[in-house]
């Protein structure tokens, strides 16, 4: 199953993705995103420094304003 990186504060989304069978990894450090098929972030600290380093080739989903179900749908559509 796909490996999904999820920011620490998004516990409801982590739980929902685990229930769907995804391998969920908490994103605590930049290196945690490596080898993830998709990453879910809050978007609160989105590119504050204007840097554009990329550590993952997977899709990045901004969960701001979305329910756990909506995020799961986004993950599923990005992984197809």
PDB file of C-alpha atoms in Angstrom:
ATOM      1  CA  UNK A   1       0.000   0.000   0.000  1.00  0.00           C
ATOM      2  CA  UNK A   2       1.089   3.587  -0.541  1.00  0.00           C
ATOM      3  CA  UNK A   3       3.211   5.433   2.012  1.00  0.00           C
ATOM      4  CA  UNK A   4       1.617   8.732   3.059  1.00  0.00           C
ATOM      5  CA  UNK A   5       3.400  11.410   5.076  1.00  0.00           C
ATOM      6  CA  UNK A   6       1.119  13.468   7.310  1.00  0.00           C
ATOM      7  CA  UNK A   7       1.984  16.463   9.510  1.00  0.00           C
ATOM      8  CA  UNK A   8       1.938  15.702  13.237  1.00  0.00           C
ATOM      9  CA  UNK A   9      -1.011  17.956  14.065  1.00  0.00           C
ATOM     10  CA  UNK A  10      -3.349  16.206  11.602  1.00  0.00           C
ATOM     11  CA  UNK A  11      -4.148  13.206  13.823  1.00  0.00           C
ATOM     12  CA  UNK A  12      -7.709  12.783  12.509  1.00  0.00           C
ATOM     13  CA  UNK A  13      -6.362  12.526   8.958  1.00  0.00           C
ATOM     14  CA  UNK A  14      -3.642  10.079  10.048  1.00  0.00           C
ATOM     15  CA  UNK A  15      -6.310   7.861  11.621  1.00  0.00           C
ATOM     16  CA  UNK A  16      -8.611   8.032   8.578  1.00  0.00           C
ATOM     17  CA  UNK A  17      -5.785   7.077   6.210  1.00  0.00           C
ATOM     18  CA  UNK A  18      -4.692   4.184   8.460  1.00  0.00           C
ATOM     19  CA  UNK A  19      -8.283   2.887   8.481  1.00  0.00           C
ATOM     20  CA  UNK A  20      -8.140   2.838   4.675  1.00  0.00           C
ATOM     21  CA  UNK A  21      -4.990   0.708   4.850  1.00  0.00           C
ATOM     22  CA  UNK A  22      -2.319   3.292   4.016  1.00  0.00           C
ATOM     23  CA  UNK A  23       1.142   3.224   5.582  1.00  0.00           C
ATOM     24  CA  UNK A  24       1.120   6.570   7.440  1.00  0.00           C
ATOM     25  CA  UNK A  25       4.328   8.336   8.521  1.00  0.00           C
ATOM     26  CA  UNK A  26       4.343  11.435  10.736  1.00  0.00           C
ATOM     27  CA  UNK A  27       6.200  14.337   9.167  1.00  0.00           C
ATOM     28  CA  UNK A  28       8.397  15.643  11.971  1.00  0.00           C
ATOM     29  CA  UNK A  29      11.536  16.373   9.959  1.00  0.00           C
ATOM     30  CA  UNK A  30      12.206  17.123   6.315  1.00  0.00           C
ATOM     31  CA  UNK A  31      13.759  13.679   5.841  1.00  0.00           C
ATOM     32  CA  UNK A  32      10.476  11.985   6.856  1.00  0.00           C
ATOM     33  CA  UNK A  33       8.965  12.973   3.497  1.00  0.00           C
ATOM     34  CA  UNK A  34      11.507  10.971   1.515  1.00  0.00           C
ATOM     35  CA  UNK A  35      10.057   7.908  -0.228  1.00  0.00           C
ATOM     36  CA  UNK A  36       6.472   9.010   0.487  1.00  0.00           C
ATOM     37  CA  UNK A  37       4.003   8.586  -2.347  1.00  0.00           C
ATOM     38  CA  UNK A  38       2.034  11.583  -1.078  1.00  0.00           C
ATOM     39  CA  UNK A  39       2.314  14.163   1.737  1.00  0.00           C
ATOM     40  CA  UNK A  40      -0.495  15.930   3.609  1.00  0.00           C
ATOM     41  CA  UNK A  41       0.349  19.269   5.216  1.00  0.00           C
ATOM     42  CA  UNK A  42      -1.565  21.997   7.054  1.00  0.00           C
ATOM     43  CA  UNK A  43      -0.290  24.756   4.799  1.00  0.00           C
ATOM     44  CA  UNK A  44       0.103  27.082   7.788  1.00  0.00           C
ATOM     45  CA  UNK A  45       3.841  27.532   7.295  1.00  0.00           C
ATOM     46  CA  UNK A  46       3.757  27.202   3.528  1.00  0.00           C
ATOM     47  CA  UNK A  47       7.032  28.431   2.038  1.00  0.00           C
ATOM     48  CA  UNK A  48       7.620  31.212   4.573  1.00  0.00           C
ATOM     49  CA  UNK A  49      11.271  31.511   3.573  1.00  0.00           C
ATOM     50  CA  UNK A  50      10.671  31.448  -0.191  1.00  0.00           C
ATOM     51  CA  UNK A  51      12.780  28.270  -0.548  1.00  0.00           C
ATOM     52  CA  UNK A  52      11.956  25.672  -3.162  1.00  0.00           C
ATOM     53  CA  UNK A  53      13.939  22.591  -2.158  1.00  0.00           C
ATOM     54  CA  UNK A  54      12.092  19.388  -2.945  1.00  0.00           C
ATOM     55  CA  UNK A  55      12.540  16.251  -0.862  1.00  0.00           C
ATOM     56  CA  UNK A  56       9.724  14.131  -2.292  1.00  0.00           C
ATOM     57  CA  UNK A  57       8.536  13.330  -5.789  1.00  0.00           C
ATOM     58  CA  UNK A  58       5.035  12.551  -4.489  1.00  0.00           C
ATOM     59  CA  UNK A  59       2.040  14.873  -4.494  1.00  0.00           C
ATOM     60  CA  UNK A  60       1.638  17.395  -1.680  1.00  0.00           C
ATOM     61  CA  UNK A  61      -1.892  18.029  -0.425  1.00  0.00           C
ATOM     62  CA  UNK A  62      -2.753  21.150   1.573  1.00  0.00           C
ATOM     63  CA  UNK A  63      -5.382  19.978   4.079  1.00  0.00           C
ATOM     64  CA  UNK A  64      -6.312  23.501   5.157  1.00  0.00           C
ATOM     65  CA  UNK A  65     -10.128  23.731   5.337  1.00  0.00           C
ATOM     66  CA  UNK A  66     -10.679  20.097   4.330  1.00  0.00           C
ATOM     67  CA  UNK A  67     -12.284  17.263   6.297  1.00  0.00           C
ATOM     68  CA  UNK A  68     -10.504  13.939   6.798  1.00  0.00           C
ATOM     69  CA  UNK A  69     -12.783  12.344   4.181  1.00  0.00           C
ATOM     70  CA  UNK A  70     -11.982  15.050   1.640  1.00  0.00           C
ATOM     71  CA  UNK A  71      -8.255  14.567   2.226  1.00  0.00           C
ATOM     72  CA  UNK A  72      -8.621  10.791   1.781  1.00  0.00           C
ATOM     73  CA  UNK A  73     -10.407  11.398  -1.533  1.00  0.00           C
ATOM     74  CA  UNK A  74      -7.599  13.725  -2.652  1.00  0.00           C
ATOM     75  CA  UNK A  75      -4.970  11.140  -1.696  1.00  0.00           C
ATOM     76  CA  UNK A  76      -6.787   8.410  -3.613  1.00  0.00           C
ATOM     77  CA  UNK A  77      -7.166  10.568  -6.732  1.00  0.00           C
ATOM     78  CA  UNK A  78      -3.498  11.625  -6.693  1.00  0.00           C
ATOM     79  CA  UNK A  79      -2.279   8.033  -6.377  1.00  0.00           C
ATOM     80  CA  UNK A  80      -4.194   6.752  -9.420  1.00  0.00           C
TER      81      UNK A  80
END
